[in-house]
Coordinates of C-alpha atoms in Angstrom, one line a residue:
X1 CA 122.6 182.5 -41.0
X2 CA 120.6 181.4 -38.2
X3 CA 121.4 179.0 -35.7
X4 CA 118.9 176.8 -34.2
X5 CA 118.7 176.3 -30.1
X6 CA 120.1 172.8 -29.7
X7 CA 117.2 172.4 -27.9
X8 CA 114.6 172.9 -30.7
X9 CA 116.7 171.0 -33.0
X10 CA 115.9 167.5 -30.2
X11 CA 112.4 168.6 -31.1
X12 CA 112.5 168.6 -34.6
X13 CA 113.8 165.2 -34.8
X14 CA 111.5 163.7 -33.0
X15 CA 108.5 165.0 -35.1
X16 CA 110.5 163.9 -38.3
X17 CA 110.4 159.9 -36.6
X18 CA 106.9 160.7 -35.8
X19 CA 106.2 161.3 -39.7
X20 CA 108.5 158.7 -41.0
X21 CA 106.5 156.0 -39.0
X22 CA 103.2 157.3 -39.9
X23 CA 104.0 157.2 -43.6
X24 CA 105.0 153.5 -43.2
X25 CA 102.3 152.6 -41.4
X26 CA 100.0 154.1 -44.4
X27 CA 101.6 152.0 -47.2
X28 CA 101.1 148.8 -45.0
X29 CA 97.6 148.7 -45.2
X30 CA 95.1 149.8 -48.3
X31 CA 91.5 149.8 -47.2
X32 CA 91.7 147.5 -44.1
X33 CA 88.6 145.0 -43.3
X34 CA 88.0 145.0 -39.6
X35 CA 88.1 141.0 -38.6
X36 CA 84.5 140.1 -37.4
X37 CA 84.4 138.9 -33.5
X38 CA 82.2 135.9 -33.5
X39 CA 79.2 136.3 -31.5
X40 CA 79.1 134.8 -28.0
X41 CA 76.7 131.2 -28.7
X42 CA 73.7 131.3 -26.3
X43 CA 73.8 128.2 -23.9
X44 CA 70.9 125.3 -24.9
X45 CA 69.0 125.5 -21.4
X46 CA 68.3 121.6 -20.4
X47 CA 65.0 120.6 -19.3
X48 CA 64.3 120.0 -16.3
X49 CA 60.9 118.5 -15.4
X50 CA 58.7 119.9 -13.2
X51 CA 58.5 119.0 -9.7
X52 CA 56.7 115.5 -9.2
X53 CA 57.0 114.3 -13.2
X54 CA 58.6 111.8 -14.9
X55 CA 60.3 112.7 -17.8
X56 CA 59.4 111.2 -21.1
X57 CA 61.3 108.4 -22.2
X58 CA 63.4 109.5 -25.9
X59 CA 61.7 107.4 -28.7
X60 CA 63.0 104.1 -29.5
X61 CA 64.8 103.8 -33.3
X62 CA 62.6 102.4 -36.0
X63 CA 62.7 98.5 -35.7
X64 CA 64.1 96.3 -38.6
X65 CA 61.2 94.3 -39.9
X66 CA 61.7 90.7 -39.1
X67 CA 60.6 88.0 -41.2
X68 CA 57.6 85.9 -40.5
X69 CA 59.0 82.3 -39.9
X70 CA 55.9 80.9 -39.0
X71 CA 54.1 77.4 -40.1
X72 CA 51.1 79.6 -41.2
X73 CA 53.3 82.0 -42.9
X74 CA 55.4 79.6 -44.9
X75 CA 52.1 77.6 -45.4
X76 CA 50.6 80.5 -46.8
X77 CA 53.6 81.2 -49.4
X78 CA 53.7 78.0 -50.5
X79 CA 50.0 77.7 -51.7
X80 CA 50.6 80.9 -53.4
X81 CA 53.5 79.5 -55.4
X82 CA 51.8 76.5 -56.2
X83 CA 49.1 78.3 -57.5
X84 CA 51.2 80.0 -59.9
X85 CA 52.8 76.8 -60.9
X86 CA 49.0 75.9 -62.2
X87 CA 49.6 72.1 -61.9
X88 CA 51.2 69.0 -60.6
X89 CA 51.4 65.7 -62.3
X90 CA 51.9 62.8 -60.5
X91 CA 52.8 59.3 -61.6
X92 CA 50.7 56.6 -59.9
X93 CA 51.6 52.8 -58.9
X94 CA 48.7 50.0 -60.5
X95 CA 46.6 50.0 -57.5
X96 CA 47.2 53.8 -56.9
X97 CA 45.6 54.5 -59.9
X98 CA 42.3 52.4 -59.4
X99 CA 41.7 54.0 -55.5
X100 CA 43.8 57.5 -55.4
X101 CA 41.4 59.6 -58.2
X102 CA 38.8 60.9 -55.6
X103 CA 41.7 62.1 -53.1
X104 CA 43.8 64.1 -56.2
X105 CA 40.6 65.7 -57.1
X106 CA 40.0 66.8 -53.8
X107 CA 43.5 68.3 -53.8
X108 CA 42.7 69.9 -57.2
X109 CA 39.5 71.2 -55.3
X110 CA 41.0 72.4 -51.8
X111 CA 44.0 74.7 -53.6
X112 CA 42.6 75.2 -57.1
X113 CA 45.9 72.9 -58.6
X114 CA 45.4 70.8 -61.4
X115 CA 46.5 67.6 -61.0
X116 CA 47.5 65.1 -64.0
X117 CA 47.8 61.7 -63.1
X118 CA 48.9 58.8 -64.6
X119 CA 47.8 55.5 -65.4
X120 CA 49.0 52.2 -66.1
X121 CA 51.4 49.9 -63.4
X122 CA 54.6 51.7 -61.5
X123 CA 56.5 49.7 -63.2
X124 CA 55.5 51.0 -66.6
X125 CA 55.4 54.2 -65.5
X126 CA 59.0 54.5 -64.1
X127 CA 60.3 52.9 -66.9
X128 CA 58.5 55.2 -69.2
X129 CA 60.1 58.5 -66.3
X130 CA 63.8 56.6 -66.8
X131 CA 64.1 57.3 -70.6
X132 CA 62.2 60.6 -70.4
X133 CA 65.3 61.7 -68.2
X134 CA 67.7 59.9 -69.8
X135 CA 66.8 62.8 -72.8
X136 CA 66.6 65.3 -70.3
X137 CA 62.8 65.9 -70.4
X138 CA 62.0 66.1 -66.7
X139 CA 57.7 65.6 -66.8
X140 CA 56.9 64.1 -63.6
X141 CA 56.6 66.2 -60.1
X142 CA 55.7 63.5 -57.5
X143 CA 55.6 59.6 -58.2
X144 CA 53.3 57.2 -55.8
X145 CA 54.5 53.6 -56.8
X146 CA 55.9 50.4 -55.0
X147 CA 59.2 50.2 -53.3
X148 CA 60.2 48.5 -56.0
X149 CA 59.7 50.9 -58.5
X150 CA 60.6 53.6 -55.5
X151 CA 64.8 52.0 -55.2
X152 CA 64.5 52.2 -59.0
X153 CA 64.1 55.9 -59.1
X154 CA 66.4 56.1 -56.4
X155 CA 69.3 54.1 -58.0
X156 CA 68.9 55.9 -61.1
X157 CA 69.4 59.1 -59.0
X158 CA 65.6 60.8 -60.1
X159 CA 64.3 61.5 -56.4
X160 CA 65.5 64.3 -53.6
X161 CA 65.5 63.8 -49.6
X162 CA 62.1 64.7 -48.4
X163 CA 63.2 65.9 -44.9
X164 CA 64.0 69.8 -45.9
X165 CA 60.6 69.7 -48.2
X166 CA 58.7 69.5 -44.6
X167 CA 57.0 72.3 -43.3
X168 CA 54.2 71.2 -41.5
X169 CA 55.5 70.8 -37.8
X170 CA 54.3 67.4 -37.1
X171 CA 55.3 65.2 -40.0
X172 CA 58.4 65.1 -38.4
X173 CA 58.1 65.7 -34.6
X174 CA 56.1 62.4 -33.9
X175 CA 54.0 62.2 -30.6
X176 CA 51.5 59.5 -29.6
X177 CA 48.9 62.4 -30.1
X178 CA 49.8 62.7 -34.3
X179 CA 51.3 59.0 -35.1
X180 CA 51.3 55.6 -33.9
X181 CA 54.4 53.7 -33.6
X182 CA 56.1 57.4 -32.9
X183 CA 58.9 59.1 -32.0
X184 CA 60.0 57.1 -35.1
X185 CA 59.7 58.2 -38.7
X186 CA 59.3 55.4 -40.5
X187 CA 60.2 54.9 -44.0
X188 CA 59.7 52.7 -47.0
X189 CA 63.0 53.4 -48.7
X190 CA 65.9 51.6 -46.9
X191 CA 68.1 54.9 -47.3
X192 CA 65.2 56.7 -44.6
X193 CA 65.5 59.8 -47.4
X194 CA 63.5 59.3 -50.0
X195 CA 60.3 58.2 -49.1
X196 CA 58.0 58.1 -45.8
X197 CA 55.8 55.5 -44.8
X198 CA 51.9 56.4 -44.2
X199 CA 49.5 53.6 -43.5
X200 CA 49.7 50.7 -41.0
X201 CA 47.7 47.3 -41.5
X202 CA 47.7 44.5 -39.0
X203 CA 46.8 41.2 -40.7
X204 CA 47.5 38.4 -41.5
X205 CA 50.5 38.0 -44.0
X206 CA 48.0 38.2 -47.1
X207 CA 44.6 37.5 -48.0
X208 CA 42.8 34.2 -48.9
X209 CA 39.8 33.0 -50.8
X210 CA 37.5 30.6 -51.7
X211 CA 34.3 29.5 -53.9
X212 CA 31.7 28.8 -52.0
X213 CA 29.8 27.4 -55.0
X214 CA 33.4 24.8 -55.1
X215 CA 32.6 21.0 -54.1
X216 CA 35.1 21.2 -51.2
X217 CA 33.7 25.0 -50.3
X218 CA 33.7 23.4 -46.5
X219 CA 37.0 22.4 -46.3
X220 CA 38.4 25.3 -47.8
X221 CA 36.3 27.8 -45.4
X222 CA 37.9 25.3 -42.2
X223 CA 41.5 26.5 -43.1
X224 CA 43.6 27.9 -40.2
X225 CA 46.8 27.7 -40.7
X226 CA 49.2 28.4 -43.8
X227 CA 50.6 25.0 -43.8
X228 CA 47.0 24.1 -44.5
X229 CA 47.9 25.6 -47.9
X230 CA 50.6 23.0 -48.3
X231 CA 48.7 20.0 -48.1
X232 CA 49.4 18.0 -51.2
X233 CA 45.7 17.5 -50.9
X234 CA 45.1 21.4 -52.4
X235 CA 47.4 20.2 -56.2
X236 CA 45.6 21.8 -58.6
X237 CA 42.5 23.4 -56.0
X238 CA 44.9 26.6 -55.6
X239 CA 45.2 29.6 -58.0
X240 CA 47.6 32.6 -57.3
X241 CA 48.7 35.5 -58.7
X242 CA 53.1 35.4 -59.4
X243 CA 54.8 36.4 -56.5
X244 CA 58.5 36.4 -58.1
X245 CA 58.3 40.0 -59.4
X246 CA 59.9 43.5 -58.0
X247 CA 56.8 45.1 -58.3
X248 CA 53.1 44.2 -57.1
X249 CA 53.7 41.7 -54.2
X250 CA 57.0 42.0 -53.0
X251 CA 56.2 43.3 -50.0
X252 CA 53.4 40.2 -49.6
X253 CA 56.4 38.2 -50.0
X254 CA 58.6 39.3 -47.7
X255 CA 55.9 39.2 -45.5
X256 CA 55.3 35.0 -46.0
X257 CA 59.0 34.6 -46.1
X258 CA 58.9 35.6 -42.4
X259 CA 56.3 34.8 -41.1
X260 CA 56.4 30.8 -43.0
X261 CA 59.6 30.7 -44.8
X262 CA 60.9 29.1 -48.2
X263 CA 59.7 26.0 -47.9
X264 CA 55.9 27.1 -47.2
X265 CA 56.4 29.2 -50.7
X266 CA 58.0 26.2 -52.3
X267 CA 54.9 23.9 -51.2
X268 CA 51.9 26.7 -52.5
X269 CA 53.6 27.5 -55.8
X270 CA 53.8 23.8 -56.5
X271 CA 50.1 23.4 -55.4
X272 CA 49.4 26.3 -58.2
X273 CA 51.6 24.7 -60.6
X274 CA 49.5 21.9 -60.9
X275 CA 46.7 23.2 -63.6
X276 CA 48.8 26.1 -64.5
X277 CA 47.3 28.2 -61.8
X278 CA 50.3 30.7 -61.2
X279 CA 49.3 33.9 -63.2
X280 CA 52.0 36.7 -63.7
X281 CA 51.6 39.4 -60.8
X282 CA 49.2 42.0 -62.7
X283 CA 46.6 39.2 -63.4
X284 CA 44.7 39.5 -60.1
X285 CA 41.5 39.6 -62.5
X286 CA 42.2 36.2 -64.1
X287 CA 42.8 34.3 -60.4
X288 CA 39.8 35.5 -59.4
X289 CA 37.7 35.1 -62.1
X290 CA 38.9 31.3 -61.7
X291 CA 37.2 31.3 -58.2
X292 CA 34.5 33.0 -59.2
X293 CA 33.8 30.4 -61.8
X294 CA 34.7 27.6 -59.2
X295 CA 37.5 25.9 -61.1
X296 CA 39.6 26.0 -58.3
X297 CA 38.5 26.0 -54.4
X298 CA 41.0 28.8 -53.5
X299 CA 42.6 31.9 -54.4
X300 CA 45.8 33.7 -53.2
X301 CA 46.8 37.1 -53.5
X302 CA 44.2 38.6 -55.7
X303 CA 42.5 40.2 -52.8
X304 CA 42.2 43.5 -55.0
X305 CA 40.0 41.7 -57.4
X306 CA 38.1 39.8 -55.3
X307 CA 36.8 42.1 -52.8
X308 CA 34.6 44.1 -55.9
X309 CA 33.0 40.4 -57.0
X310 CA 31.9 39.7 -53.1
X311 CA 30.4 42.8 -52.8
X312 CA 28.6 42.4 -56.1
X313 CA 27.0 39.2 -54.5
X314 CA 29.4 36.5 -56.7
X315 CA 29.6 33.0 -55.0
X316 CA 33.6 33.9 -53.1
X317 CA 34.6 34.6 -49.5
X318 CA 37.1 35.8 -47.5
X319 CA 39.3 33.3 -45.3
X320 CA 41.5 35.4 -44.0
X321 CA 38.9 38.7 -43.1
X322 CA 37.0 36.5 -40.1
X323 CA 40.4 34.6 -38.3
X324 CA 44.1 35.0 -37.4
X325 CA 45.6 32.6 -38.9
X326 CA 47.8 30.2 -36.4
X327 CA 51.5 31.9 -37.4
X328 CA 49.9 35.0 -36.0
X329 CA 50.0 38.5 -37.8
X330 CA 52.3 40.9 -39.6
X331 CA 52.3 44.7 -38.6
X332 CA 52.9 46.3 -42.3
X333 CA 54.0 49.9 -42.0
X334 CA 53.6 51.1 -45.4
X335 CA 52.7 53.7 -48.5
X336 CA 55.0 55.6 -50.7
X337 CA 55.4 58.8 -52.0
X338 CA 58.6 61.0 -53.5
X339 CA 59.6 63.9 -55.1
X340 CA 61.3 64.0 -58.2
X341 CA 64.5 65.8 -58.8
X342 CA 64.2 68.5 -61.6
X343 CA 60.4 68.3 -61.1
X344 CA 58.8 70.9 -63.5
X345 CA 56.4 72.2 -60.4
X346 CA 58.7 72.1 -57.6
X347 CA 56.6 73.7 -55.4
X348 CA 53.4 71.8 -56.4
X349 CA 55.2 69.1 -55.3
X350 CA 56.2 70.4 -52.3
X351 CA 52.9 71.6 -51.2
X352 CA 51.4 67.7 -51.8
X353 CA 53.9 66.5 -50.3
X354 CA 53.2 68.3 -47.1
X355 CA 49.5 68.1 -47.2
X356 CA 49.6 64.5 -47.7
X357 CA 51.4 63.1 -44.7
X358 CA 49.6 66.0 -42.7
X359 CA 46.2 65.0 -41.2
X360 CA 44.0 66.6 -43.5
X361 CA 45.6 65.0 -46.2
X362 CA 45.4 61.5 -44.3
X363 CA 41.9 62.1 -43.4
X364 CA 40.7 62.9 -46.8
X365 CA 42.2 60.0 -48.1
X366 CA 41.0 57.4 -46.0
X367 CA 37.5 58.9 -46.3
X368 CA 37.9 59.3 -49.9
X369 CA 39.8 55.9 -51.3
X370 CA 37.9 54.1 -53.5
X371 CA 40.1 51.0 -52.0
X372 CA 37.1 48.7 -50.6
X373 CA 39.4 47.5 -48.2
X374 CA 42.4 50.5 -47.3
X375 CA 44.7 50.5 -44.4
X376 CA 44.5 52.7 -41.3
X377 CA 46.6 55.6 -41.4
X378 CA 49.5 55.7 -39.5
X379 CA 48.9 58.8 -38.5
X380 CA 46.9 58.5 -35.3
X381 CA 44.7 61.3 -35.3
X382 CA 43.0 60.2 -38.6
X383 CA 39.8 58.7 -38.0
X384 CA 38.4 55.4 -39.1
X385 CA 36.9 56.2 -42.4
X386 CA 36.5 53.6 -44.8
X387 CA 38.7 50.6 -43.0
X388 CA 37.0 47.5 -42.0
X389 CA 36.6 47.0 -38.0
X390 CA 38.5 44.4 -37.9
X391 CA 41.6 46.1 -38.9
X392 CA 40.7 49.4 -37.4
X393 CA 40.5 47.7 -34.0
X394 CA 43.6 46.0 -34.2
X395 CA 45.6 48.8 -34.2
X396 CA 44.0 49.8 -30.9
X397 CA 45.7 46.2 -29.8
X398 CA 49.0 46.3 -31.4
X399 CA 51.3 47.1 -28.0
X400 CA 49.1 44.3 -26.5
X401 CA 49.6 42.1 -29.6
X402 CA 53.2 43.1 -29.6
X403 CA 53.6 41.9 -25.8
X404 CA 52.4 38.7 -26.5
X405 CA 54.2 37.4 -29.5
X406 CA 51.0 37.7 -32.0
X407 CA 53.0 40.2 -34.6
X408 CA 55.9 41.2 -36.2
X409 CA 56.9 44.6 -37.4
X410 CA 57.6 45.1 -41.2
X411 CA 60.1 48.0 -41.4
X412 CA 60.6 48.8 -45.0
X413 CA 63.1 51.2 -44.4
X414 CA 66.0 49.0 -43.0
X415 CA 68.3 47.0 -44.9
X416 CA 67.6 43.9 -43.8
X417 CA 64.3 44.0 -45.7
X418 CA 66.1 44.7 -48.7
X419 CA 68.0 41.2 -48.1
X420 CA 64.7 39.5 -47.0
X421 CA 63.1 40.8 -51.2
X422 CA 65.5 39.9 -52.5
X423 CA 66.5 36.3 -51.1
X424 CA 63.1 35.6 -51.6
X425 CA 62.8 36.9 -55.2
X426 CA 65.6 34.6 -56.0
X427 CA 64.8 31.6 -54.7
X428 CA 60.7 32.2 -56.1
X429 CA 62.3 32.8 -59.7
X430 CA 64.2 29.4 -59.8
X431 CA 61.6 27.5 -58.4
X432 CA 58.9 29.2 -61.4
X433 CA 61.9 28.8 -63.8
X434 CA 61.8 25.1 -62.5
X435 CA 58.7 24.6 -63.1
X436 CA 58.4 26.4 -66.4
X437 CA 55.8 29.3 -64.9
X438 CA 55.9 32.7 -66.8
X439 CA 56.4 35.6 -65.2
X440 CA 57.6 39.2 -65.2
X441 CA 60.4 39.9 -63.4
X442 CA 59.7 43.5 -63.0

């Protein structure tokens, strides 16, 4: 046998590693994927503006659309919502519903609202609202009645605070320029929530007439005083509407109570008495009727009935029109209106409410009142209209009448006018009660 060189046998070991190794390596990997070498990303070249520009500024996000808060916006909405209420009905006060008509139907006109409004006395007409809600039917949107009638919706819990109704800027922010009397808001409910004051009459404390076809025509047209009124001398001469009521005439009341006291009232009523010349409080057509007929020389506090038979050329004049009397005059700051709670037209409501202290609303009214005899507005840029010179000219002197002692202020909305109606109203009742005089005490 043949030996191998030592040498090639080092050789032949190494090429049988060689082929072990290979062989392993081929069982280790079956059809190998080459891994992929990502590609080298191209660098983003950054502008660079030419020599002497100025780059343009990135655009700004889309803004969030803000909401149009203005007066003319809201304005606008809430005539639209009206509108698609379709109607407002509105409960009116006695005289309310003789002189407001030709201002609704301008309303009704202006935003193409139908208004239904009521008739009959406030009295009547929040009695009839009381037992509606007491059934829970809520018919009524806005009520326009006396302050009476006003603290009776208010106790019952019928009306909402007017304040967050307001829209139009200067109902609320008073300047000389918009409303005498301002910055004050003055009200006509003694809670200052309910109900805002709109008209301001300077006069005397009420009105007084007389036959001038009576015998003592003469002396009755020479009065200048109330205590004139007092005079024995008048017993059975005098005829006067009742003035121990809640409703019509309380604020006339209060008004005499201050300015002439309990014992003035006292003196008149007993005057009246004699002949059976105290008429309840919604008979202003019966006391004047008696004047007109000359049965008695003088009338008191059927001004509302009186004023149609002068103009129709009827034998009666006005006293009080052509004089201050000597106790000087009362500045009245008066007028009601309120919203009811539940009201069926909310917005309606809201929308009249608005337009009607505003100064179109104030403007129309006075211009449009079938009231022969209306207050100025309190608003101050509302022109004359329909009110008398005389009273139209005092308000230009009020400050100047205030200086000087000449007027007092009746402020409806403070409490101690609420004591003043009703100490009066109490001590009028027993006195009629006294003297066996009818009367309603509502």
């Amino acid at each position: 046998m043949r030996t191998l060189h030592r040498g090639s046998k080092k050789v032949w070991l190494v090429l049988a590693a060689l082929g072990l190794m290979l062989g392993l390596a081929a069982c280790g990997t079956e059809d190998p994927t080459p891994t992929p070498v990502p590609p080298t990303p191209t660098p983003t070249a950054t502008p660079v503006p030419a020599p002497g520009t100025t780059p343009a500024p990135a655009p700004d996000p889309t803004p969030t659309p803000t909401p149009d808060t203005s007066f003319e916006a809201q304005w606008e909405q809430l005539v639209a919502d009206a509108q698609a209420e379709g109607e407002i009905v509105i409960s009116l006060g006695g005289t309310d519903s003789r002189h407001i008509r030709d201002t609704l139907a301008q309303f009704q006109k202006k935003f193409d609202i139908r208004v239904i409004a009521s008739t009959g006395s406030g009295n009547a007409n929040t009695t009839r609202i009381l037992a509606e809600r007491s059934r829970g039917r809520y018919t009524v949107d806005y009520s326009v009645a006396g302050t009476s009638s006003t603290q009776r919706l208010i106790d019952a819990e019928a009306l909402v605070p007017v304040e967050p109704l307001i829209i139009e800027p200067t109902i609320l922010n008073r300047t000389p320029e918009h409303w005498h009397l301002s910055p004050k808001v003055w009200w006509s409910d003694v809670s200052a929530t309910y109900s805002m004051s709109d008209s301001l009459s300077i006069d005397n404390f009420t009105d007084v007439w007389y036959s001038t076809d009576h015998p003592r025509a003469a002396e009755a047209a020479a009065i200048t005083s109330w205590w004139d009124l007092a005079d024995p001398k008048w017993a059975g001469d005098i005829a006067m509407t009742g003035f121990a009521t809640q409703g019509t005439g309380a604020t006339a009341r209060v008004r005499i109570h201050r300015g002439v006291g309990q014992e003035f009232w006292e003196a008149v009523t007993r005057n009246a008495a004699v002949g059976n010349n105290v008429l309840d409080f919604s008979a202003a057509d019966g006391c004047a009727d008696l004047v007109a007929r000359a049965v008695v020389a003088i009338a008191l506090g059927c001004d509302v009935a009186l004023r149609p038979l002068a103009a129709s050329g009827l034998p009666v004049a006005s006293i009080t029109d052509n004089i201050i009397m000597e106790e000087g005059l009362s500045a009245e700051v008066g007028g009601t209106g309120t919203v009811l709670d539940k009201a069926p037209h909310p917005k309606a409501a809201q929308l009249f409410l608005n337009w009607w202290y505003s100064q179109d609303g104030m403007e129309t009214d006075v211009n449009f009142t079938r009231n022969l005899s209306p207050a100025p507005k309190l608003r101050s840029d509302v022109s004359q209209g329909k009110v008398e010179q005389r009273l139209w000219d005092r308000v230009g002197q009020l400050q100047s009448l205030l200086d000087e002692g000449k007027v007092f202020v009746v402020d409806q909305g403070v409490p101690e006018y609420d004591d003043d109606r009703t100490l009066s109203l109490n001590y009028l009742q027993a006195l009629y009660d006294e003297l066996g005089i009818l009367y309603t005490a509502n």
